[in-house]
């Protein structure tokens, strides 16, 4: 059975930097509140007509392919994680497929929100381990800045999220002790409505109407405190679960790359797992929460900064809407 290994990482963030001060001109918030509650200083907002989820994904993918020494023609399959697809259908995977000279390969969209990248990676891992494909592109990309209202009523979520994309090339390898050692996936649908965007969904005869805009029903809803409490419970649990499966402990970890949801969540997980700053990646101050893109962006930056060396034990973990949570353990 082949193993699967990340051979290239890439990222793309839109040019426009939006600071907390910029947001405070549009809504009743302050730089101090945002930094104290979330650790975020700035985020990126996409430019209409220039950036789309599929295009940002393609930009990140191009960089990952270049670093892996691969061409788009070499890719056997695309797994694309996003909650903010360019169109309602088809998914962004196929829109990315046409942006680079890929063959007519399969493109699968994954909807698992903040855990989307780990879910996507686990799918790619299984295709490679089963021998179905040799080279798979795994992408996480999001445009979120246009789903929130930059106003007082939208402030609780608008200040947290940002736009961006990350990608990895996953390849088959014969090295038995390298690559993805394991993945763990969980969900608990009882909490679906604690962090969700109801409309335009298919439940109602009329998917949307003018009064929905007025009532704010086209805005996402988040029970921030409940999400927070569950995140700090399930992050350590799912990280320990994937380590235990490989007979490893948190003291064996060289680097933890958590989904960038909130600097306070990351700090709580770090404390619970007794990890020093040098072993935990946090870049939320620059990009906010980019949902499915946050883990591959953090991975890419850690790699660019020289924080990842051959043989390192790396754990990536996500938690978010669904609730869905997941982890992946990698021997680099
Ligand atoms: O990726 C997974 C997705 N999401 C998460 O992981 C989010 C998890 N939750 C959180 O990060 C935190 O719950 C938040 C950052 C969203 C909120 O922090 P909090 O400490 O739970 O604050 P809160 O919601 O209890 O709000 C405290 C106060 C409220 O005012 P009152 O009722 O005390 O007068 C809010 O109305 O802060 C107010 N508030 C704001 N003030 C200034 C809410 N949003 C803002 C804002 N600026 N943007």
mmCIF file of C-alpha atoms and ligand atoms in Angstrom:
data_model
loop_
_atom_site.group_PDB
_atom_site.id
_atom_site.type_symbol
_atom_site.label_atom_id
_atom_site.label_comp_id
_atom_site.label_asym_id
_atom_site.label_seq_id
_atom_site.Cartn_x
_atom_site.Cartn_y
_atom_site.Cartn_z
ATOM 1 C CA UNK A 1 0.000 0.000 0.000
ATOM 2 C CA UNK A 2 1.514 3.377 -0.952
ATOM 3 C CA UNK A 3 1.722 6.173 1.554
ATOM 4 C CA UNK A 4 0.773 9.782 0.809
ATOM 5 C CA UNK A 5 3.063 12.728 1.324
ATOM 6 C CA UNK A 6 2.765 16.511 0.961
ATOM 7 C CA UNK A 7 5.349 17.549 -1.645
ATOM 8 C CA UNK A 8 4.353 21.172 -2.240
ATOM 9 C CA UNK A 9 2.560 23.953 -0.361
ATOM 10 C CA UNK A 10 1.109 27.203 -1.705
ATOM 11 C CA UNK A 11 -1.040 30.141 -0.674
ATOM 12 C CA UNK A 12 -2.654 33.259 -2.009
ATOM 13 C CA UNK A 13 -4.244 36.176 -0.186
ATOM 14 C CA UNK A 14 -5.938 39.166 -1.835
ATOM 15 C CA UNK A 15 -3.993 42.430 -1.852
ATOM 16 C CA UNK A 16 -6.488 44.561 0.076
ATOM 17 C CA UNK A 17 -5.588 44.745 3.769
ATOM 18 C CA UNK A 18 -8.479 45.735 6.038
ATOM 19 C CA UNK A 19 -7.448 46.803 9.533
ATOM 20 C CA UNK A 20 -9.585 46.834 12.669
ATOM 21 C CA UNK A 21 -9.531 50.618 12.446
ATOM 22 C CA UNK A 22 -11.008 50.416 8.920
ATOM 23 C CA UNK A 23 -13.869 48.287 10.289
ATOM 24 C CA UNK A 24 -14.436 50.621 13.228
ATOM 25 C CA UNK A 25 -15.404 53.319 10.718
ATOM 26 C CA UNK A 26 -18.206 51.083 9.413
ATOM 27 C CA UNK A 27 -19.587 49.609 12.631
ATOM 28 C CA UNK A 28 -19.618 50.021 16.382
ATOM 29 C CA UNK A 29 -16.375 48.217 17.194
ATOM 30 C CA UNK A 30 -12.833 49.046 18.240
ATOM 31 C CA UNK A 31 -9.311 47.828 17.530
ATOM 32 C CA UNK A 32 -8.984 47.032 21.252
ATOM 33 C CA UNK A 33 -12.156 44.887 21.372
ATOM 34 C CA UNK A 34 -11.160 42.863 18.309
ATOM 35 C CA UNK A 35 -7.572 42.297 19.456
ATOM 36 C CA UNK A 36 -8.576 41.409 23.014
ATOM 37 C CA UNK A 37 -11.367 38.984 22.013
ATOM 38 C CA UNK A 38 -9.807 37.418 18.902
ATOM 39 C CA UNK A 39 -6.154 38.432 18.409
ATOM 40 C CA UNK A 40 -6.970 39.701 14.910
ATOM 41 C CA UNK A 41 -5.266 42.921 13.745
ATOM 42 C CA UNK A 42 -6.093 42.822 10.049
ATOM 43 C CA UNK A 43 -7.535 40.596 7.351
ATOM 44 C CA UNK A 44 -7.693 40.520 3.533
ATOM 45 C CA UNK A 45 -10.795 41.310 1.467
ATOM 46 C CA UNK A 46 -11.138 40.111 -2.124
ATOM 47 C CA UNK A 47 -11.448 42.455 -5.079
ATOM 48 C CA UNK A 48 -14.546 41.894 -7.189
ATOM 49 C CA UNK A 49 -13.663 41.147 -10.796
ATOM 50 C CA UNK A 50 -10.174 40.026 -9.829
ATOM 51 C CA UNK A 51 -10.380 37.421 -7.062
ATOM 52 C CA UNK A 52 -12.813 34.521 -6.896
ATOM 53 C CA UNK A 53 -12.679 31.425 -4.723
ATOM 54 C CA UNK A 54 -11.682 29.283 -7.726
ATOM 55 C CA UNK A 55 -9.083 31.777 -8.974
ATOM 56 C CA UNK A 56 -7.513 32.235 -5.553
ATOM 57 C CA UNK A 57 -7.453 28.429 -5.253
ATOM 58 C CA UNK A 58 -5.731 28.207 -8.647
ATOM 59 C CA UNK A 59 -3.128 30.776 -7.569
ATOM 60 C CA UNK A 60 -2.345 28.795 -4.416
ATOM 61 C CA UNK A 61 -2.342 25.539 -6.411
ATOM 62 C CA UNK A 62 0.124 26.942 -8.980
ATOM 63 C CA UNK A 63 2.563 27.794 -6.215
ATOM 64 C CA UNK A 64 2.159 24.383 -4.560
ATOM 65 C CA UNK A 65 2.696 22.604 -7.899
ATOM 66 C CA UNK A 66 5.803 24.650 -8.669
ATOM 67 C CA UNK A 67 7.278 23.784 -5.275
ATOM 68 C CA UNK A 68 6.434 20.097 -5.798
ATOM 69 C CA UNK A 69 8.122 20.195 -9.223
ATOM 70 C CA UNK A 70 4.840 19.164 -10.876
ATOM 71 C CA UNK A 71 2.793 20.510 -13.757
ATOM 72 C CA UNK A 72 -1.017 20.811 -13.803
ATOM 73 C CA UNK A 73 -1.006 17.961 -16.380
ATOM 74 C CA UNK A 74 0.505 15.657 -13.724
ATOM 75 C CA UNK A 75 -2.461 16.055 -11.330
ATOM 76 C CA UNK A 76 -4.868 13.092 -11.182
ATOM 77 C CA UNK A 77 -7.625 14.583 -9.011
ATOM 78 C CA UNK A 78 -8.719 17.798 -7.282
ATOM 79 C CA UNK A 79 -10.328 18.027 -3.842
ATOM 80 C CA UNK A 80 -11.578 21.548 -3.215
ATOM 81 C CA UNK A 81 -12.766 22.649 0.237
ATOM 82 C CA UNK A 82 -14.921 25.760 0.529
ATOM 83 C CA UNK A 83 -18.163 27.058 2.027
ATOM 84 C CA UNK A 84 -18.175 30.063 -0.298
ATOM 85 C CA UNK A 85 -18.317 28.592 -3.773
ATOM 86 C CA UNK A 86 -18.245 31.015 -6.753
ATOM 87 C CA UNK A 87 -21.652 29.670 -7.858
ATOM 88 C CA UNK A 88 -24.340 27.769 -5.966
ATOM 89 C CA UNK A 89 -23.580 25.062 -8.497
ATOM 90 C CA UNK A 90 -21.383 23.762 -10.010
ATOM 91 C CA UNK A 91 -18.713 23.732 -7.324
ATOM 92 C CA UNK A 92 -15.464 25.688 -7.358
ATOM 93 C CA UNK A 93 -13.374 22.554 -8.054
ATOM 94 C CA UNK A 94 -14.452 22.436 -11.685
ATOM 95 C CA UNK A 95 -14.056 26.193 -12.045
ATOM 96 C CA UNK A 96 -10.474 25.807 -10.903
ATOM 97 C CA UNK A 97 -10.024 22.824 -13.240
ATOM 98 C CA UNK A 98 -10.561 25.109 -16.237
ATOM 99 C CA UNK A 99 -8.173 27.811 -14.977
ATOM 100 C CA UNK A 100 -4.963 25.754 -15.296
ATOM 101 C CA UNK A 101 -4.000 23.206 -17.980
ATOM 102 C CA UNK A 102 -5.243 20.192 -16.027
ATOM 103 C CA UNK A 103 -6.440 17.083 -17.857
ATOM 104 C CA UNK A 104 -10.187 16.267 -17.660
ATOM 105 C CA UNK A 105 -9.663 14.954 -14.144
ATOM 106 C CA UNK A 106 -12.253 14.590 -11.396
ATOM 107 C CA UNK A 107 -12.892 17.607 -9.158
ATOM 108 C CA UNK A 108 -14.685 17.114 -5.870
ATOM 109 C CA UNK A 109 -15.976 19.931 -3.671
ATOM 110 C CA UNK A 110 -15.954 19.329 0.081
ATOM 111 C CA UNK A 111 -18.262 21.256 2.407
ATOM 112 C CA UNK A 112 -16.949 20.900 5.891
ATOM 113 C CA UNK A 113 -16.430 24.570 6.757
ATOM 114 C CA UNK A 114 -13.535 25.180 9.173
ATOM 115 C CA UNK A 115 -12.612 21.473 9.078
ATOM 116 C CA UNK A 116 -12.885 21.458 5.271
ATOM 117 C CA UNK A 117 -9.184 21.261 4.530
ATOM 118 C CA UNK A 118 -8.612 18.272 6.848
ATOM 119 C CA UNK A 119 -11.667 16.482 5.436
ATOM 120 C CA UNK A 120 -10.380 17.189 1.899
ATOM 121 C CA UNK A 121 -6.901 15.963 2.824
ATOM 122 C CA UNK A 122 -8.346 12.751 4.251
ATOM 123 C CA UNK A 123 -10.238 12.096 0.995
ATOM 124 C CA UNK A 124 -7.074 12.652 -1.044
ATOM 125 C CA UNK A 125 -5.105 10.441 1.368
ATOM 126 C CA UNK A 126 -7.556 7.559 0.894
ATOM 127 C CA UNK A 127 -7.447 7.830 -2.917
ATOM 128 C CA UNK A 128 -3.664 7.638 -2.804
ATOM 129 C CA UNK A 129 -3.455 4.842 -0.228
ATOM 130 C CA UNK A 130 -5.978 2.779 -2.213
ATOM 131 C CA UNK A 131 -3.781 3.163 -5.302
ATOM 132 C CA UNK A 132 -6.500 5.020 -7.252
ATOM 133 C CA UNK A 133 -4.462 8.206 -7.795
ATOM 134 C CA UNK A 134 -0.795 9.188 -7.505
ATOM 135 C CA UNK A 135 -0.969 12.981 -7.413
ATOM 136 C CA UNK A 136 -3.863 14.887 -5.847
ATOM 137 C CA UNK A 137 -4.285 18.618 -5.377
ATOM 138 C CA UNK A 138 -5.984 19.618 -2.114
ATOM 139 C CA UNK A 139 -7.244 23.192 -1.922
ATOM 140 C CA UNK A 140 -8.988 25.359 0.675
ATOM 141 C CA UNK A 141 -10.264 28.732 -0.522
ATOM 142 C CA UNK A 142 -12.781 31.246 0.801
ATOM 143 C CA UNK A 143 -14.359 34.604 0.056
ATOM 144 C CA UNK A 144 -16.233 35.578 3.218
ATOM 145 C CA UNK A 145 -16.030 39.356 3.249
ATOM 146 C CA UNK A 146 -19.200 39.668 1.172
ATOM 147 C CA UNK A 147 -21.458 37.403 3.254
ATOM 148 C CA UNK A 148 -21.307 39.546 6.387
ATOM 149 C CA UNK A 149 -22.867 42.930 6.780
ATOM 150 C CA UNK A 150 -20.272 45.586 7.572
ATOM 151 C CA UNK A 151 -22.671 47.213 10.011
ATOM 152 C CA UNK A 152 -23.565 47.189 13.698
ATOM 153 C CA UNK A 153 -25.924 44.234 13.344
ATOM 154 C CA UNK A 154 -23.272 42.207 11.497
ATOM 155 C CA UNK A 155 -20.328 43.143 13.720
ATOM 156 C CA UNK A 156 -20.118 39.982 15.841
ATOM 157 C CA UNK A 157 -19.042 37.955 12.779
ATOM 158 C CA UNK A 158 -17.822 40.612 10.322
ATOM 159 C CA UNK A 159 -14.718 41.400 12.369
ATOM 160 C CA UNK A 160 -13.554 37.776 12.570
ATOM 161 C CA UNK A 161 -13.465 36.423 9.042
ATOM 162 C CA UNK A 162 -11.242 37.059 6.016
ATOM 163 C CA UNK A 163 -10.518 35.892 2.468
ATOM 164 C CA UNK A 164 -7.684 33.724 1.161
ATOM 165 C CA UNK A 165 -6.581 30.363 -0.224
ATOM 166 C CA UNK A 166 -4.081 27.595 0.446
ATOM 167 C CA UNK A 167 -3.173 24.387 -1.371
ATOM 168 C CA UNK A 168 -1.006 21.305 -1.109
ATOM 169 C CA UNK A 169 0.152 18.663 -3.554
ATOM 170 C CA UNK A 170 -0.273 15.181 -2.115
ATOM 171 C CA UNK A 171 1.715 12.415 -3.782
ATOM 172 C CA UNK A 172 2.089 8.678 -3.460
ATOM 173 C CA UNK A 173 5.351 7.547 -1.869
ATOM 174 C CA UNK A 174 6.903 4.192 -1.015
ATOM 175 C CA UNK A 175 8.483 5.630 2.134
ATOM 176 C CA UNK A 176 6.674 3.804 4.924
ATOM 177 C CA UNK A 177 7.519 6.152 7.782
ATOM 178 C CA UNK A 178 6.778 9.433 5.965
ATOM 179 C CA UNK A 179 3.635 11.339 5.063
ATOM 180 C CA UNK A 180 0.131 11.215 6.473
ATOM 181 C CA UNK A 181 0.140 8.860 9.460
ATOM 182 C CA UNK A 182 -3.572 9.227 10.121
ATOM 183 C CA UNK A 183 -6.681 11.405 9.977
ATOM 184 C CA UNK A 184 -9.655 11.605 12.348
ATOM 185 C CA UNK A 185 -13.018 13.064 11.324
ATOM 186 C CA UNK A 186 -16.027 13.872 13.532
ATOM 187 C CA UNK A 187 -19.363 15.633 13.394
ATOM 188 C CA UNK A 188 -22.327 16.340 15.661
ATOM 189 C CA UNK A 189 -25.262 17.665 13.668
ATOM 190 C CA UNK A 190 -27.243 18.579 16.778
ATOM 191 C CA UNK A 191 -25.264 21.822 16.693
ATOM 192 C CA UNK A 192 -25.850 22.609 13.001
ATOM 193 C CA UNK A 193 -27.849 25.771 13.703
ATOM 194 C CA UNK A 194 -25.313 27.168 16.187
ATOM 195 C CA UNK A 195 -23.097 28.371 13.333
ATOM 196 C CA UNK A 196 -24.871 28.457 9.990
ATOM 197 C CA UNK A 197 -26.260 30.342 7.044
ATOM 198 C CA UNK A 198 -29.830 29.227 6.402
ATOM 199 C CA UNK A 199 -30.637 31.023 3.151
ATOM 200 C CA UNK A 200 -30.790 30.608 0.239
ATOM 201 C CA UNK A 201 -31.308 26.947 1.105
ATOM 202 C CA UNK A 202 -33.691 24.441 -0.426
ATOM 203 C CA UNK A 203 -36.021 23.991 2.560
ATOM 204 C CA UNK A 204 -38.445 26.726 1.576
ATOM 205 C CA UNK A 205 -40.622 26.982 -1.546
ATOM 206 C CA UNK A 206 -39.250 30.447 -2.031
ATOM 207 C CA UNK A 207 -35.508 30.289 -1.558
ATOM 208 C CA UNK A 208 -35.208 34.022 -1.043
ATOM 209 C CA UNK A 209 -37.366 37.095 -0.981
ATOM 210 C CA UNK A 210 -36.768 40.846 -0.566
ATOM 211 C CA UNK A 211 -37.923 40.783 3.082
ATOM 212 C CA UNK A 212 -35.191 38.288 3.928
ATOM 213 C CA UNK A 213 -32.609 40.971 3.193
ATOM 214 C CA UNK A 214 -34.397 43.471 5.403
ATOM 215 C CA UNK A 215 -34.757 40.997 8.265
ATOM 216 C CA UNK A 216 -31.070 40.080 7.992
ATOM 217 C CA UNK A 217 -31.975 36.464 7.201
ATOM 218 C CA UNK A 218 -29.305 36.248 4.528
ATOM 219 C CA UNK A 219 -26.626 36.782 7.152
ATOM 220 C CA UNK A 220 -24.854 33.899 8.896
ATOM 221 C CA UNK A 221 -25.588 33.217 12.557
ATOM 222 C CA UNK A 222 -23.017 32.207 15.158
ATOM 223 C CA UNK A 223 -23.452 31.357 18.819
ATOM 224 C CA UNK A 224 -19.903 32.524 19.557
ATOM 225 C CA UNK A 225 -19.676 31.407 23.175
ATOM 226 C CA UNK A 226 -20.972 27.891 22.462
ATOM 227 C CA UNK A 227 -18.636 27.505 19.482
ATOM 228 C CA UNK A 228 -15.758 28.667 21.649
ATOM 229 C CA UNK A 229 -16.545 26.230 24.478
ATOM 230 C CA UNK A 230 -16.845 23.278 22.124
ATOM 231 C CA UNK A 231 -13.725 24.246 20.176
ATOM 232 C CA UNK A 232 -11.517 24.205 23.260
ATOM 233 C CA UNK A 233 -12.977 20.815 24.227
ATOM 234 C CA UNK A 234 -12.721 19.070 20.859
ATOM 235 C CA UNK A 235 -9.397 20.460 19.559
ATOM 236 C CA UNK A 236 -7.298 18.700 22.244
ATOM 237 C CA UNK A 237 -9.483 15.581 22.036
ATOM 238 C CA UNK A 238 -9.097 15.079 18.288
ATOM 239 C CA UNK A 239 -5.371 15.913 18.374
ATOM 240 C CA UNK A 240 -4.794 13.313 21.109
ATOM 241 C CA UNK A 241 -6.956 10.798 19.242
ATOM 242 C CA UNK A 242 -4.845 10.916 16.081
ATOM 243 C CA UNK A 243 -1.599 10.833 18.108
ATOM 244 C CA UNK A 244 -2.751 7.835 20.176
ATOM 245 C CA UNK A 245 -3.584 5.856 17.052
ATOM 246 C CA UNK A 246 0.080 6.115 16.060
ATOM 247 C CA UNK A 247 1.254 5.374 19.626
ATOM 248 C CA UNK A 248 2.508 8.952 19.978
ATOM 249 C CA UNK A 249 1.988 11.668 22.599
ATOM 250 C CA UNK A 250 1.751 15.464 22.497
ATOM 251 C CA UNK A 251 5.357 15.665 23.739
ATOM 252 C CA UNK A 252 6.385 14.006 20.443
ATOM 253 C CA UNK A 253 4.876 16.865 18.400
ATOM 254 C CA UNK A 254 7.207 19.277 16.603
ATOM 255 C CA UNK A 255 4.463 21.552 15.318
ATOM 256 C CA UNK A 256 0.732 22.039 15.846
ATOM 257 C CA UNK A 257 -1.121 23.856 13.070
ATOM 258 C CA UNK A 258 -4.631 24.571 14.356
ATOM 259 C CA UNK A 259 -7.407 26.149 12.321
ATOM 260 C CA UNK A 260 -7.097 29.875 12.980
ATOM 261 C CA UNK A 261 -10.467 30.566 14.619
ATOM 262 C CA UNK A 262 -9.504 32.837 17.471
ATOM 263 C CA UNK A 263 -6.121 33.465 19.138
ATOM 264 C CA UNK A 264 -7.772 32.737 22.510
ATOM 265 C CA UNK A 265 -8.919 29.314 21.295
ATOM 266 C CA UNK A 266 -5.397 28.530 20.061
ATOM 267 C CA UNK A 267 -3.927 29.744 23.375
ATOM 268 C CA UNK A 268 -6.344 27.554 25.373
ATOM 269 C CA UNK A 269 -5.490 24.477 23.283
ATOM 270 C CA UNK A 270 -1.764 25.228 23.566
ATOM 271 C CA UNK A 271 -2.060 25.525 27.362
ATOM 272 C CA UNK A 272 -4.104 22.335 27.688
ATOM 273 C CA UNK A 273 -1.528 20.454 25.612
ATOM 274 C CA UNK A 274 1.412 22.119 27.342
ATOM 275 C CA UNK A 275 3.110 23.180 24.108
ATOM 276 C CA UNK A 276 5.623 26.060 23.850
ATOM 277 C CA UNK A 277 5.002 28.967 21.415
ATOM 278 C CA UNK A 278 7.682 27.583 19.092
ATOM 279 C CA UNK A 279 5.521 24.479 18.481
ATOM 280 C CA UNK A 280 2.230 26.222 17.677
ATOM 281 C CA UNK A 281 1.453 28.176 14.509
ATOM 282 C CA UNK A 282 -0.645 31.314 14.875
ATOM 283 C CA UNK A 283 -1.091 33.845 12.077
ATOM 284 C CA UNK A 284 -4.672 34.937 12.775
ATOM 285 C CA UNK A 285 -3.468 38.494 13.516
ATOM 286 C CA UNK A 286 -2.744 38.902 9.775
ATOM 287 C CA UNK A 287 -5.648 37.128 8.082
ATOM 288 C CA UNK A 288 -8.488 36.598 10.569
ATOM 289 C CA UNK A 289 -10.413 33.340 10.241
ATOM 290 C CA UNK A 290 -10.285 32.142 6.618
ATOM 291 C CA UNK A 291 -12.288 28.943 7.323
ATOM 292 C CA UNK A 292 -11.183 26.125 4.947
ATOM 293 C CA UNK A 293 -8.158 28.155 3.838
ATOM 294 C CA UNK A 294 -6.735 28.848 7.285
ATOM 295 C CA UNK A 295 -4.867 25.571 7.837
ATOM 296 C CA UNK A 296 -3.145 25.397 4.409
ATOM 297 C CA UNK A 297 -2.223 29.097 4.667
ATOM 298 C CA UNK A 298 -0.743 28.524 8.156
ATOM 299 C CA UNK A 299 1.056 25.390 6.910
ATOM 300 C CA UNK A 300 2.451 27.281 3.925
ATOM 301 C CA UNK A 301 3.699 30.177 6.045
ATOM 302 C CA UNK A 302 5.268 27.827 8.602
ATOM 303 C CA UNK A 303 7.075 26.045 5.755
ATOM 304 C CA UNK A 304 8.218 29.356 4.215
ATOM 305 C CA UNK A 305 9.544 30.493 7.601
ATOM 306 C CA UNK A 306 11.654 27.320 7.887
ATOM 307 C CA UNK A 307 9.616 25.991 10.835
ATOM 308 C CA UNK A 308 9.120 22.595 9.161
ATOM 309 C CA UNK A 309 12.046 20.197 8.762
ATOM 310 C CA UNK A 310 12.330 16.737 7.270
ATOM 311 C CA UNK A 311 11.192 14.138 9.805
ATOM 312 C CA UNK A 312 9.153 16.585 11.918
ATOM 313 C CA UNK A 313 5.902 15.356 13.471
ATOM 314 C CA UNK A 314 3.135 17.798 12.555
ATOM 315 C CA UNK A 315 -0.500 17.818 13.594
ATOM 316 C CA UNK A 316 -3.174 19.890 11.871
ATOM 317 C CA UNK A 317 -6.619 20.234 13.435
ATOM 318 C CA UNK A 318 -9.869 22.044 12.701
ATOM 319 C CA UNK A 319 -13.182 22.743 14.408
ATOM 320 C CA UNK A 320 -16.217 24.650 13.169
ATOM 321 C CA UNK A 321 -19.703 24.761 11.727
ATOM 322 C CA UNK A 322 -21.583 21.476 11.745
ATOM 323 C CA UNK A 323 -20.209 21.009 14.334
ATOM 324 C CA UNK A 324 -17.438 19.237 12.443
ATOM 325 C CA UNK A 325 -13.940 18.672 13.744
ATOM 326 C CA UNK A 326 -10.934 16.786 12.436
ATOM 327 C CA UNK A 327 -7.203 16.194 12.689
ATOM 328 C CA UNK A 328 -4.351 14.940 10.520
ATOM 329 C CA UNK A 329 -0.968 13.675 11.703
ATOM 330 C CA UNK A 330 2.019 13.974 9.378
ATOM 331 C CA UNK A 331 5.631 12.812 9.481
ATOM 332 C CA UNK A 332 7.216 15.405 7.149
HETATM 333 O O1 LIG B 1 -13.960 28.811 13.073
HETATM 334 C C1 LIG B 1 -15.005 28.499 13.913
HETATM 335 C C2 LIG B 1 -15.907 29.653 13.898
HETATM 336 N N1 LIG B 1 -15.997 30.534 14.977
HETATM 337 C C3 LIG B 1 -15.323 30.570 16.137
HETATM 338 O O2 LIG B 1 -14.455 29.819 16.440
HETATM 339 C C4 LIG B 1 -15.755 31.659 17.083
HETATM 340 C C5 LIG B 1 -15.746 31.239 18.515
HETATM 341 N N2 LIG B 1 -16.175 32.307 19.380
HETATM 342 C C6 LIG B 1 -15.462 33.440 19.572
HETATM 343 O O3 LIG B 1 -14.380 33.567 19.027
HETATM 344 C C7 LIG B 1 -15.996 34.478 20.513
HETATM 345 O O4 LIG B 1 -17.186 34.021 21.116
HETATM 346 C C8 LIG B 1 -16.264 35.846 19.802
HETATM 347 C C9 LIG B 1 -14.942 36.481 19.424
HETATM 348 C C10 LIG B 1 -17.128 35.654 18.593
HETATM 349 C C11 LIG B 1 -16.981 36.784 20.756
HETATM 350 O O5 LIG B 1 -16.261 36.927 21.936
HETATM 351 P P1 LIG B 1 -17.014 36.817 23.326
HETATM 352 O O6 LIG B 1 -16.002 37.052 24.345
HETATM 353 O O7 LIG B 1 -17.735 35.497 23.363
HETATM 354 O O8 LIG B 1 -18.016 38.046 23.272
HETATM 355 P P2 LIG B 1 -19.606 38.067 23.310
HETATM 356 O O9 LIG B 1 -20.187 37.503 22.075
HETATM 357 O O10 LIG B 1 -20.082 37.547 24.614
HETATM 358 O O11 LIG B 1 -19.847 39.619 23.324
HETATM 359 C C12 LIG B 1 -19.418 40.444 24.392
HETATM 360 C C13 LIG B 1 -19.909 41.854 24.123
HETATM 361 C C14 LIG B 1 -21.415 41.915 23.821
HETATM 362 O O12 LIG B 1 -21.915 43.088 24.394
HETATM 363 P P3 LIG B 1 -22.719 43.032 25.785
HETATM 364 O O13 LIG B 1 -23.871 42.121 25.549
HETATM 365 O O14 LIG B 1 -21.740 42.490 26.791
HETATM 366 O O15 LIG B 1 -23.086 44.460 26.011
HETATM 367 C C15 LIG B 1 -21.455 42.032 22.312
HETATM 368 O O16 LIG B 1 -22.599 42.680 21.858
HETATM 369 O O17 LIG B 1 -19.251 42.401 22.971
HETATM 370 C C16 LIG B 1 -20.235 42.858 22.033
HETATM 371 N N3 LIG B 1 -19.707 42.683 20.686
HETATM 372 C C17 LIG B 1 -18.858 43.563 20.140
HETATM 373 N N4 LIG B 1 -18.322 44.697 20.581
HETATM 374 C C18 LIG B 1 -17.479 45.357 19.769
HETATM 375 C C19 LIG B 1 -19.939 41.666 19.815
HETATM 376 N N5 LIG B 1 -19.244 41.883 18.676
HETATM 377 C C20 LIG B 1 -18.562 43.048 18.856
HETATM 378 C C21 LIG B 1 -17.661 43.767 18.041
HETATM 379 N N6 LIG B 1 -17.143 44.909 18.544
HETATM 380 N N7 LIG B 1 -17.307 43.366 16.822
#
